[in-house]
Tab-separated table of C-alpha atoms in Angstrom:
chain	number	residue	atom	x	y	z
O	1	UNK	CA	-32.915	44.112	-23.695
O	2	UNK	CA	-30.008	42.936	-21.553
O	3	UNK	CA	-28.569	40.995	-24.478
O	4	UNK	CA	-28.602	44.125	-26.623
O	5	UNK	CA	-26.920	46.124	-23.858
O	6	UNK	CA	-24.248	43.443	-23.459
O	7	UNK	CA	-23.625	43.385	-27.221
O	8	UNK	CA	-23.396	47.185	-27.244
O	9	UNK	CA	-20.880	47.225	-24.375
O	10	UNK	CA	-18.735	44.574	-26.082
O	11	UNK	CA	-18.848	46.513	-29.354
O	12	UNK	CA	-17.932	49.735	-27.568
O	13	UNK	CA	-15.018	48.028	-25.855
O	14	UNK	CA	-13.827	46.638	-29.188
O	15	UNK	CA	-14.000	50.088	-30.787
O	16	UNK	CA	-12.052	51.574	-27.896
O	17	UNK	CA	-9.337	48.965	-28.302
O	18	UNK	CA	-9.150	49.618	-32.045
O	19	UNK	CA	-8.593	53.335	-31.421
O	20	UNK	CA	-5.671	52.721	-29.060
O	21	UNK	CA	-2.019	52.915	-30.194
O	22	UNK	CA	-0.350	49.682	-31.343
O	23	UNK	CA	1.670	49.285	-28.139
O	24	UNK	CA	-1.487	49.496	-26.003
O	25	UNK	CA	-3.201	46.907	-28.192
O	26	UNK	CA	-0.202	44.647	-27.574
O	27	UNK	CA	-0.376	45.308	-23.846
O	28	UNK	CA	-4.095	44.462	-23.911
O	29	UNK	CA	-3.298	41.102	-25.509
O	30	UNK	CA	-0.572	40.449	-22.927
O	31	UNK	CA	-2.858	41.302	-20.013
O	32	UNK	CA	-6.128	39.656	-21.075
O	33	UNK	CA	-5.353	36.659	-23.306
O	34	UNK	CA	-3.940	33.958	-21.063
O	35	UNK	CA	-3.461	30.198	-20.824
O	36	UNK	CA	-3.738	29.626	-17.094
O	37	UNK	CA	-1.607	32.444	-15.710
O	38	UNK	CA	0.637	32.714	-18.788
O	39	UNK	CA	0.012	35.544	-21.286
O	40	UNK	CA	-0.711	34.005	-24.690
O	41	UNK	CA	2.348	35.508	-26.465
O	42	UNK	CA	4.647	34.134	-23.728
O	43	UNK	CA	2.869	30.773	-23.911
O	44	UNK	CA	3.499	30.571	-27.666
O	45	UNK	CA	7.106	31.647	-27.191
O	46	UNK	CA	7.630	28.958	-24.539
O	47	UNK	CA	6.153	26.321	-26.861
O	48	UNK	CA	8.444	27.404	-29.696
O	49	UNK	CA	11.563	27.349	-27.520
O	50	UNK	CA	10.702	23.924	-26.092
O	51	UNK	CA	10.097	22.625	-29.638
O	52	UNK	CA	13.528	23.898	-30.747
O	53	UNK	CA	15.192	22.045	-27.854
O	54	UNK	CA	13.208	18.879	-28.590
O	55	UNK	CA	14.153	18.981	-32.280
O	56	UNK	CA	17.769	19.341	-31.189
O	57	UNK	CA	17.383	16.089	-29.250
O	58	UNK	CA	18.168	17.500	-25.818
O	59	UNK	CA	15.974	19.315	-23.299
O	60	UNK	CA	18.010	20.392	-20.254
O	61	UNK	CA	16.631	19.251	-16.908
O	62	UNK	CA	17.927	22.291	-15.033
O	63	UNK	CA	15.431	24.396	-13.108
O	64	UNK	CA	15.379	27.291	-15.585
O	65	UNK	CA	14.241	25.193	-18.555
O	66	UNK	CA	12.004	22.990	-16.422
O	67	UNK	CA	10.086	25.976	-15.042
O	68	UNK	CA	9.123	26.934	-18.605
O	69	UNK	CA	8.446	23.336	-19.676
O	70	UNK	CA	6.254	22.360	-16.727
O	71	UNK	CA	4.384	25.668	-16.886
O	72	UNK	CA	3.730	25.286	-20.622
O	73	UNK	CA	2.393	21.725	-20.459
O	74	UNK	CA	0.792	21.998	-17.011
O	75	UNK	CA	-1.285	25.089	-17.748
O	76	UNK	CA	-2.166	23.792	-21.238
O	77	UNK	CA	-3.618	20.587	-19.750
O	78	UNK	CA	-5.320	22.493	-16.925
O	79	UNK	CA	-6.854	25.025	-19.314
O	80	UNK	CA	-8.133	22.212	-21.515
O	81	UNK	CA	-9.806	20.586	-18.489
O	82	UNK	CA	-11.372	23.876	-17.354
O	83	UNK	CA	-12.954	24.437	-20.774
O	84	UNK	CA	-14.597	21.020	-21.021
O	85	UNK	CA	-18.397	21.279	-20.880
O	86	UNK	CA	-20.026	20.268	-17.561
O	87	UNK	CA	-17.021	18.310	-16.190
O	88	UNK	CA	-14.862	21.422	-16.456
O	89	UNK	CA	-16.529	22.652	-13.267
O	90	UNK	CA	-16.192	19.279	-11.528
O	91	UNK	CA	-12.419	19.070	-11.148
O	92	UNK	CA	-11.543	18.155	-14.738
O	93	UNK	CA	-8.623	20.616	-14.742
O	94	UNK	CA	-6.756	18.707	-12.033
O	95	UNK	CA	-7.621	15.366	-13.646
O	96	UNK	CA	-6.439	16.498	-17.083
O	97	UNK	CA	-3.243	18.031	-15.706
O	98	UNK	CA	-2.364	14.690	-14.097
O	99	UNK	CA	-3.735	11.963	-16.361
O	100	UNK	CA	-3.406	13.464	-19.858
O	101	UNK	CA	0.403	13.572	-19.474
O	102	UNK	CA	0.374	9.989	-18.171
O	103	UNK	CA	-1.613	8.838	-21.215
O	104	UNK	CA	0.628	10.851	-23.566
O	105	UNK	CA	3.705	9.136	-22.138
O	106	UNK	CA	2.152	5.678	-22.556
O	107	UNK	CA	1.003	6.265	-26.142
O	108	UNK	CA	4.239	7.963	-27.153
O	109	UNK	CA	2.633	11.359	-27.813
O	110	UNK	CA	5.046	13.275	-25.588
O	111	UNK	CA	8.628	13.651	-26.871
O	112	UNK	CA	11.056	11.336	-25.099
O	113	UNK	CA	13.335	14.232	-24.179
O	114	UNK	CA	10.433	15.935	-22.356
O	115	UNK	CA	9.632	12.734	-20.460
O	116	UNK	CA	13.251	12.093	-19.495
O	117	UNK	CA	13.972	15.649	-18.406
O	118	UNK	CA	10.726	16.022	-16.468
O	119	UNK	CA	11.200	12.707	-14.669
O	120	UNK	CA	14.819	13.518	-13.799
O	121	UNK	CA	13.894	16.978	-12.534
O	122	UNK	CA	10.931	15.772	-10.469
O	123	UNK	CA	12.789	12.918	-8.805
O	124	UNK	CA	16.052	14.768	-8.198
O	125	UNK	CA	14.607	17.976	-6.754
O	126	UNK	CA	11.674	16.673	-4.661
O	127	UNK	CA	9.870	19.843	-5.720
O	128	UNK	CA	6.572	18.389	-4.514
O	129	UNK	CA	7.745	18.711	-0.914
O	130	UNK	CA	8.712	22.346	-1.408
O	131	UNK	CA	5.207	22.928	-2.766
O	132	UNK	CA	3.510	21.107	0.112
O	133	UNK	CA	5.539	22.816	2.846
O	134	UNK	CA	4.811	26.303	1.441
O	135	UNK	CA	1.095	25.475	1.113
O	136	UNK	CA	0.855	23.994	4.628
O	137	UNK	CA	2.714	26.798	6.399
O	138	UNK	CA	0.889	29.528	4.479
O	139	UNK	CA	-2.543	28.049	5.099
O	140	UNK	CA	-1.883	27.497	8.813
O	141	UNK	CA	-0.555	31.014	9.244
O	142	UNK	CA	-3.717	32.447	7.652
O	143	UNK	CA	-6.120	30.544	9.924
O	144	UNK	CA	-7.981	31.886	12.933
O	145	UNK	CA	-6.277	30.420	16.028
O	146	UNK	CA	-9.481	29.283	17.725
O	147	UNK	CA	-10.785	27.727	14.521
O	148	UNK	CA	-7.438	26.010	14.012
O	149	UNK	CA	-7.562	24.357	17.441
O	150	UNK	CA	-11.192	23.299	17.092
O	151	UNK	CA	-10.608	21.998	13.577
O	152	UNK	CA	-7.705	19.764	14.582
O	153	UNK	CA	-9.539	18.438	17.620
O	154	UNK	CA	-12.752	17.639	15.750
O	155	UNK	CA	-11.581	16.424	12.344
O	156	UNK	CA	-10.500	13.003	13.625
O	157	UNK	CA	-14.036	11.885	14.478
O	158	UNK	CA	-15.521	12.335	10.973
O	159	UNK	CA	-12.384	10.713	9.535
O	160	UNK	CA	-12.727	7.648	11.761
O	161	UNK	CA	-16.444	7.284	11.110
O	162	UNK	CA	-15.866	7.684	7.377
O	163	UNK	CA	-13.255	4.948	7.250
O	164	UNK	CA	-15.429	2.485	9.156
O	165	UNK	CA	-18.507	3.133	7.016
O	166	UNK	CA	-16.448	3.161	3.811
O	167	UNK	CA	-14.923	-0.216	4.615
O	168	UNK	CA	-18.292	-1.744	5.480
O	169	UNK	CA	-19.996	-0.413	2.344
O	170	UNK	CA	-17.096	-1.458	0.121
O	171	UNK	CA	-17.100	-4.954	1.595
O	172	UNK	CA	-20.866	-5.201	1.152
O	173	UNK	CA	-20.730	-4.180	-2.507
O	174	UNK	CA	-17.816	-6.533	-3.202
O	175	UNK	CA	-19.564	-9.481	-1.561
O	176	UNK	CA	-22.752	-8.712	-3.505
O	177	UNK	CA	-20.680	-8.904	-6.707
O	178	UNK	CA	-19.354	-12.324	-5.717
O	179	UNK	CA	-15.792	-11.243	-4.967
O	180	UNK	CA	-13.624	-12.869	-2.294
O	181	UNK	CA	-13.582	-11.015	1.061
O	182	UNK	CA	-9.782	-11.231	1.326
O	183	UNK	CA	-9.338	-9.753	-2.149
O	184	UNK	CA	-11.887	-7.001	-1.487
O	185	UNK	CA	-10.358	-5.758	1.733
O	186	UNK	CA	-6.606	-6.217	1.299
O	187	UNK	CA	-6.270	-5.512	-2.424
O	188	UNK	CA	-8.997	-2.920	-3.046
O	189	UNK	CA	-10.314	-1.159	0.069
O	190	UNK	CA	-7.107	-0.982	2.101
O	191	UNK	CA	-4.965	0.424	-0.760
O	192	UNK	CA	-7.567	3.177	-1.263
O	193	UNK	CA	-7.147	4.324	2.350
O	194	UNK	CA	-3.424	3.579	2.658
O	195	UNK	CA	-2.204	7.157	2.174
O	196	UNK	CA	-0.889	7.121	-1.381
O	197	UNK	CA	2.088	5.460	-3.049
O	198	UNK	CA	5.230	6.144	-1.013
O	199	UNK	CA	3.543	5.916	2.390
O	200	UNK	CA	0.828	3.398	1.406
O	201	UNK	CA	1.164	1.213	-1.677
O	202	UNK	CA	4.887	0.498	-1.296
O	203	UNK	CA	4.781	-0.449	2.427
O	204	UNK	CA	1.706	-2.577	1.700
O	205	UNK	CA	3.468	-4.382	-1.147
O	206	UNK	CA	6.483	-5.059	1.087
O	207	UNK	CA	4.208	-6.397	3.831
O	208	UNK	CA	2.241	-8.570	1.403
O	209	UNK	CA	5.462	-9.912	-0.127
O	210	UNK	CA	6.655	-10.996	3.317
O	211	UNK	CA	3.390	-12.304	4.746
O	212	UNK	CA	1.842	-13.830	1.612
O	213	UNK	CA	5.133	-15.075	0.106
O	214	UNK	CA	4.631	-13.274	-3.192
O	215	UNK	CA	6.888	-11.108	-5.312
O	216	UNK	CA	6.823	-7.455	-4.238
O	217	UNK	CA	6.516	-6.284	-7.850
O	218	UNK	CA	3.394	-8.422	-8.314
O	219	UNK	CA	1.906	-7.109	-5.066
O	220	UNK	CA	2.639	-3.506	-6.028
O	221	UNK	CA	1.131	-4.082	-9.476
O	222	UNK	CA	-2.133	-5.195	-7.855
O	223	UNK	CA	-2.218	-2.449	-5.212
O	224	UNK	CA	-1.090	0.630	-7.139
O	225	UNK	CA	-4.014	0.830	-9.634
O	226	UNK	CA	-6.505	0.804	-6.760
O	227	UNK	CA	-4.693	3.740	-5.171
O	228	UNK	CA	-4.881	5.627	-8.467
O	229	UNK	CA	-8.552	4.845	-9.127
O	230	UNK	CA	-9.465	5.761	-5.555
O	231	UNK	CA	-7.652	9.075	-5.991
O	232	UNK	CA	-9.375	9.728	-9.327
O	233	UNK	CA	-12.778	9.075	-7.738
O	234	UNK	CA	-11.923	11.437	-4.871
O	235	UNK	CA	-10.912	14.205	-7.306
O	236	UNK	CA	-14.246	13.955	-9.130
O	237	UNK	CA	-16.225	13.938	-5.878
O	238	UNK	CA	-14.269	16.934	-4.591
O	239	UNK	CA	-15.132	18.892	-7.743
O	240	UNK	CA	-18.803	17.999	-7.285
O	241	UNK	CA	-18.674	19.129	-3.650
O	242	UNK	CA	-17.234	22.470	-4.744
O	243	UNK	CA	-20.186	22.986	-7.071
O	244	UNK	CA	-22.570	21.917	-4.302
O	245	UNK	CA	-21.050	24.584	-2.064
O	246	UNK	CA	-21.687	27.241	-4.705
O	247	UNK	CA	-25.318	26.197	-4.927
O	248	UNK	CA	-25.814	25.918	-1.150
O	249	UNK	CA	-23.421	28.425	0.476
O	250	UNK	CA	-24.681	27.688	3.981
O	251	UNK	CA	-23.077	24.219	3.798
O	252	UNK	CA	-19.531	25.441	3.289
O	253	UNK	CA	-16.951	27.657	4.927
O	254	UNK	CA	-15.014	28.046	1.641
O	255	UNK	CA	-11.886	26.539	3.169
O	256	UNK	CA	-12.778	26.770	6.869
O	257	UNK	CA	-13.813	23.677	8.814
O	258	UNK	CA	-15.348	25.553	11.740
O	259	UNK	CA	-17.839	28.445	11.724
O	260	UNK	CA	-16.460	31.624	13.299
O	261	UNK	CA	-18.673	32.146	16.335
O	262	UNK	CA	-16.391	34.633	18.029
O	263	UNK	CA	-16.734	38.356	17.531
O	264	UNK	CA	-13.213	39.045	18.726
O	265	UNK	CA	-10.752	41.000	16.647
O	266	UNK	CA	-8.720	37.824	16.199
O	267	UNK	CA	-11.019	36.558	13.470
O	268	UNK	CA	-9.306	36.070	10.130
O	269	UNK	CA	-10.520	34.844	6.786
O	270	UNK	CA	-9.762	31.287	5.708
O	271	UNK	CA	-8.096	32.470	2.541
O	272	UNK	CA	-5.034	34.691	2.711
O	273	UNK	CA	-5.804	38.399	3.001
O	274	UNK	CA	-3.051	40.765	1.946
O	275	UNK	CA	-2.504	44.345	2.992
O	276	UNK	CA	-0.592	45.087	-0.215
O	277	UNK	CA	2.345	46.426	1.825
O	278	UNK	CA	4.377	43.211	2.026
O	279	UNK	CA	7.884	43.807	0.724
O	280	UNK	CA	10.160	41.372	-1.077
O	281	UNK	CA	12.317	40.642	1.976
O	282	UNK	CA	9.256	39.652	4.011
O	283	UNK	CA	8.071	37.318	1.260
O	284	UNK	CA	11.536	35.744	1.103
O	285	UNK	CA	11.497	35.307	4.890
O	286	UNK	CA	8.078	33.629	4.638
O	287	UNK	CA	9.444	31.143	2.094
O	288	UNK	CA	12.473	30.470	4.292
O	289	UNK	CA	10.189	29.886	7.290
O	290	UNK	CA	8.361	27.155	5.352
O	291	UNK	CA	11.639	25.511	4.305
O	292	UNK	CA	13.097	25.579	7.812
O	293	UNK	CA	9.933	24.090	9.310
O	294	UNK	CA	10.126	21.285	6.766
O	295	UNK	CA	13.750	20.652	7.767
O	296	UNK	CA	12.549	20.366	11.372
O	297	UNK	CA	9.991	17.843	10.117
O	298	UNK	CA	12.789	15.887	8.407
O	299	UNK	CA	14.735	15.846	11.667
O	300	UNK	CA	11.650	14.541	13.453
O	301	UNK	CA	11.331	11.800	10.837
O	302	UNK	CA	14.897	10.662	11.531
O	303	UNK	CA	14.377	10.694	15.292
O	304	UNK	CA	10.879	9.245	15.753
O	305	UNK	CA	9.739	8.158	12.278
O	306	UNK	CA	6.929	10.720	11.963
O	307	UNK	CA	6.426	11.741	8.294
O	308	UNK	CA	8.229	15.029	7.650
O	309	UNK	CA	5.125	16.919	6.372
O	310	UNK	CA	3.181	15.916	9.485
O	311	UNK	CA	6.014	16.894	11.834
O	312	UNK	CA	6.301	20.237	10.047
O	313	UNK	CA	2.536	20.685	10.313
O	314	UNK	CA	2.527	20.209	14.094
O	315	UNK	CA	5.446	22.609	14.559
O	316	UNK	CA	3.732	25.233	12.373
O	317	UNK	CA	0.554	24.903	14.452
O	318	UNK	CA	2.509	25.349	17.696
O	319	UNK	CA	4.227	28.454	16.315
O	320	UNK	CA	0.883	29.888	15.229
O	321	UNK	CA	-0.758	29.213	18.596
O	322	UNK	CA	2.203	30.633	20.529
O	323	UNK	CA	2.343	33.814	18.397
O	324	UNK	CA	5.873	32.733	17.433
O	325	UNK	CA	6.114	34.902	14.325
O	326	UNK	CA	5.181	38.512	13.713
O	327	UNK	CA	2.063	39.588	11.768
O	328	UNK	CA	4.326	40.869	9.013
O	329	UNK	CA	6.016	37.475	8.617
O	330	UNK	CA	2.609	35.777	8.707
O	331	UNK	CA	1.583	37.905	5.749
O	332	UNK	CA	4.803	37.007	3.948
O	333	UNK	CA	3.949	33.314	4.409
O	334	UNK	CA	0.482	33.951	3.014
O	335	UNK	CA	1.912	35.607	-0.115
O	336	UNK	CA	4.158	32.581	-0.652
O	337	UNK	CA	1.122	30.315	-0.191
O	338	UNK	CA	-0.865	32.291	-2.761
O	339	UNK	CA	2.009	32.199	-5.240
O	340	UNK	CA	2.397	28.424	-5.048
O	341	UNK	CA	-1.361	27.860	-5.157
O	342	UNK	CA	-1.900	29.884	-8.332
O	343	UNK	CA	1.396	29.393	-10.156
O	344	UNK	CA	2.828	25.991	-9.260
O	345	UNK	CA	-0.152	23.627	-8.896
O	346	UNK	CA	-0.706	22.648	-12.533
O	347	UNK	CA	3.009	22.398	-13.401
O	348	UNK	CA	3.445	20.094	-10.382
O	349	UNK	CA	0.490	17.933	-11.461
O	350	UNK	CA	1.934	17.640	-14.973
O	351	UNK	CA	5.273	16.457	-13.534
O	352	UNK	CA	3.440	13.939	-11.354
O	353	UNK	CA	1.551	12.610	-14.370
O	354	UNK	CA	4.735	12.169	-16.383
O	355	UNK	CA	7.050	10.865	-13.669
O	356	UNK	CA	5.025	8.639	-11.339
O	357	UNK	CA	1.572	7.932	-12.805
O	358	UNK	CA	1.579	4.677	-14.827
O	359	UNK	CA	-1.288	4.853	-17.316
O	360	UNK	CA	-1.165	1.152	-18.241
O	361	UNK	CA	-1.788	-0.021	-14.688
O	362	UNK	CA	-4.691	2.390	-14.324
O	363	UNK	CA	-6.337	1.087	-17.504
O	364	UNK	CA	-5.872	-2.575	-16.548
O	365	UNK	CA	-7.651	-1.999	-13.225
O	366	UNK	CA	-10.645	-0.415	-14.973
O	367	UNK	CA	-13.036	-3.339	-14.485
O	368	UNK	CA	-16.701	-2.924	-13.585
O	369	UNK	CA	-16.351	-4.846	-10.310
O	370	UNK	CA	-13.321	-2.869	-9.177
O	371	UNK	CA	-14.942	0.428	-10.100
O	372	UNK	CA	-18.147	-0.353	-8.237
O	373	UNK	CA	-16.272	-1.303	-5.064
O	374	UNK	CA	-13.967	1.725	-5.279
O	375	UNK	CA	-16.687	4.270	-6.047
O	376	UNK	CA	-18.980	2.914	-3.326
O	377	UNK	CA	-16.151	2.902	-0.763
O	378	UNK	CA	-14.998	6.452	-1.465
O	379	UNK	CA	-18.560	7.786	-1.756
O	380	UNK	CA	-19.562	6.239	1.578
O	381	UNK	CA	-16.422	7.580	3.256
O	382	UNK	CA	-17.050	11.097	1.976
O	383	UNK	CA	-20.806	11.062	2.656
O	384	UNK	CA	-20.138	9.946	6.234
O	385	UNK	CA	-17.652	12.790	6.688
O	386	UNK	CA	-20.255	15.199	5.330
O	387	UNK	CA	-23.079	14.162	7.662
O	388	UNK	CA	-20.934	13.590	10.765
O	389	UNK	CA	-19.210	16.941	10.226
O	390	UNK	CA	-22.578	18.663	9.945
O	391	UNK	CA	-23.833	16.902	13.059
O	392	UNK	CA	-20.921	18.102	15.214
O	393	UNK	CA	-21.135	21.711	14.041
O	394	UNK	CA	-18.518	21.797	11.273
O	395	UNK	CA	-18.913	22.960	7.669
O	396	UNK	CA	-20.000	19.674	6.015
O	397	UNK	CA	-18.657	20.318	2.503
O	398	UNK	CA	-15.204	21.263	3.762
O	399	UNK	CA	-15.106	18.221	6.058
O	400	UNK	CA	-16.199	16.041	3.123
O	401	UNK	CA	-13.379	17.407	0.933
O	402	UNK	CA	-10.877	16.544	3.681
O	403	UNK	CA	-12.483	13.090	3.768
O	404	UNK	CA	-11.799	12.812	0.027
O	405	UNK	CA	-8.106	13.100	0.849
O	406	UNK	CA	-8.333	9.908	2.920
O	407	UNK	CA	-8.558	8.058	-0.397
O	408	UNK	CA	-6.108	10.300	-2.242
O	409	UNK	CA	-2.818	9.426	-3.896
O	410	UNK	CA	-0.617	10.761	-1.100
O	411	UNK	CA	0.683	14.323	-1.237
O	412	UNK	CA	0.122	14.540	-4.990
O	413	UNK	CA	-3.445	13.340	-4.512
O	414	UNK	CA	-4.056	15.986	-1.861
O	415	UNK	CA	-2.920	18.660	-4.307
O	416	UNK	CA	-5.231	17.374	-7.052
O	417	UNK	CA	-8.220	16.869	-4.731
O	418	UNK	CA	-7.951	20.287	-3.096
O	419	UNK	CA	-7.397	21.925	-6.476
O	420	UNK	CA	-10.555	20.282	-7.829
O	421	UNK	CA	-12.442	21.368	-4.716
O	422	UNK	CA	-10.900	24.861	-4.728
O	423	UNK	CA	-9.967	24.395	-1.052
O	424	UNK	CA	-6.162	24.500	-0.979
O	425	UNK	CA	-6.293	26.139	2.471
O	426	UNK	CA	-7.376	22.740	3.830
O	427	UNK	CA	-3.953	21.237	3.054
O	428	UNK	CA	-2.949	20.864	6.757
O	429	UNK	CA	-6.028	18.755	7.469
O	430	UNK	CA	-5.570	16.856	4.204
O	431	UNK	CA	-2.058	15.902	5.298
O	432	UNK	CA	-3.426	14.617	8.603
O	433	UNK	CA	-6.007	12.525	6.730
O	434	UNK	CA	-3.461	11.158	4.266
O	435	UNK	CA	-0.290	10.706	6.283
O	436	UNK	CA	-1.527	9.777	9.755
O	437	UNK	CA	-4.718	8.013	8.645
O	438	UNK	CA	-2.875	6.060	5.960
O	439	UNK	CA	-0.034	5.030	8.269
O	440	UNK	CA	-2.494	3.791	10.910
O	441	UNK	CA	-4.484	1.814	8.330
O	442	UNK	CA	-1.407	0.144	6.859
O	443	UNK	CA	0.164	-0.683	10.227
O	444	UNK	CA	-2.988	-2.088	11.824
O	445	UNK	CA	-4.000	-4.083	8.749
O	446	UNK	CA	-0.576	-5.696	8.282
O	447	UNK	CA	-0.497	-6.506	12.012
O	448	UNK	CA	-3.939	-8.146	11.765
O	449	UNK	CA	-2.926	-10.010	8.592
O	450	UNK	CA	0.256	-11.285	10.218
O	451	UNK	CA	-1.629	-12.585	13.274
O	452	UNK	CA	-4.353	-14.081	11.082
O	453	UNK	CA	-1.856	-16.052	8.979
O	454	UNK	CA	-0.050	-17.290	12.092
């Protein structure tokens, strides 16, 4: 009976559309047929214009053309991933938006002008950092103050426990497979937890080149694939955790680490809530707030060496706790956060896949032994975060998704992992896990290696 009713309602809707004037039919197509966020007619127009530029042999790398190009390819790859059966609900959109472009570059399926322009734009603008700073500031400004304090104080314990258990499990699996302990720890496990490429793989390769008297390029070639495979595993696990949260809602805060136990009027939802009255000037001020806080983070990096995103994060937390900005400006920051989350994520992931994700190295590292060690390490790390988080009164699924970011591919990995887990509001905690956790792991491990070799 319900099927008949559904069919009748669809038929009725179709008849209504057919009776409408031509302009309203066109508006219906514009409003309902979309690839990602792009109306289908605009998507087709963008593809045609990009094709014309490619056939002309030159695709400008200026921001105007790149916005259209990254949106076209990014949302196409993301939409393809979302529509895949089964895995489409397990984070395939983020994986496809990152790794399909990488494979297309390697196999020559993406026009050279697109690759060159995208790479030039990505590396010259540092657009990833604009994305991260807007996401971090917006998510912090939308958090409950009490929950924010408790979350930052408690998240370190599950992270520490996860790293210890992950290392032990990874070592155990590697030894059971007959691999050398030195190779397991320093060239598989440590790169996974090193904090990505710029803050992890590259410093590790420099340290290995100095301490082990090997070429830095060789060291980076051995380390980088493990970072990528660890990040890929974390993306998949994050997507699975998101589905687990839908099935068992009591295990998740949908972006909040701590349950709201207070009945005070200060409670706020984890996701941005808009009054609908925010004007354009307030939104612009919210974007400027994020940029200025990042500049403060850059200044902190020059003075004390703290990564700029982490310095910005701490300053944003202090401003939030001290009521340093008005409620209206907070809402402006939240609108900016929502815009970047919905409109910029997949284009950014496409640019990452084209510019800095080497497909060949990923494929070469795809051995059974490596995969078993990597999957067991990341799974143990995340499972430990889940159970420890639950034990100390936190939402276990959200803690576990933050734990996934401990094995992510730096800032880009955090974006992909949180997108797969549908928990972008956890970006501040993800940055703590990636930047601070990775830096500590790299520093301590190289110090131990140096003393061991002496």
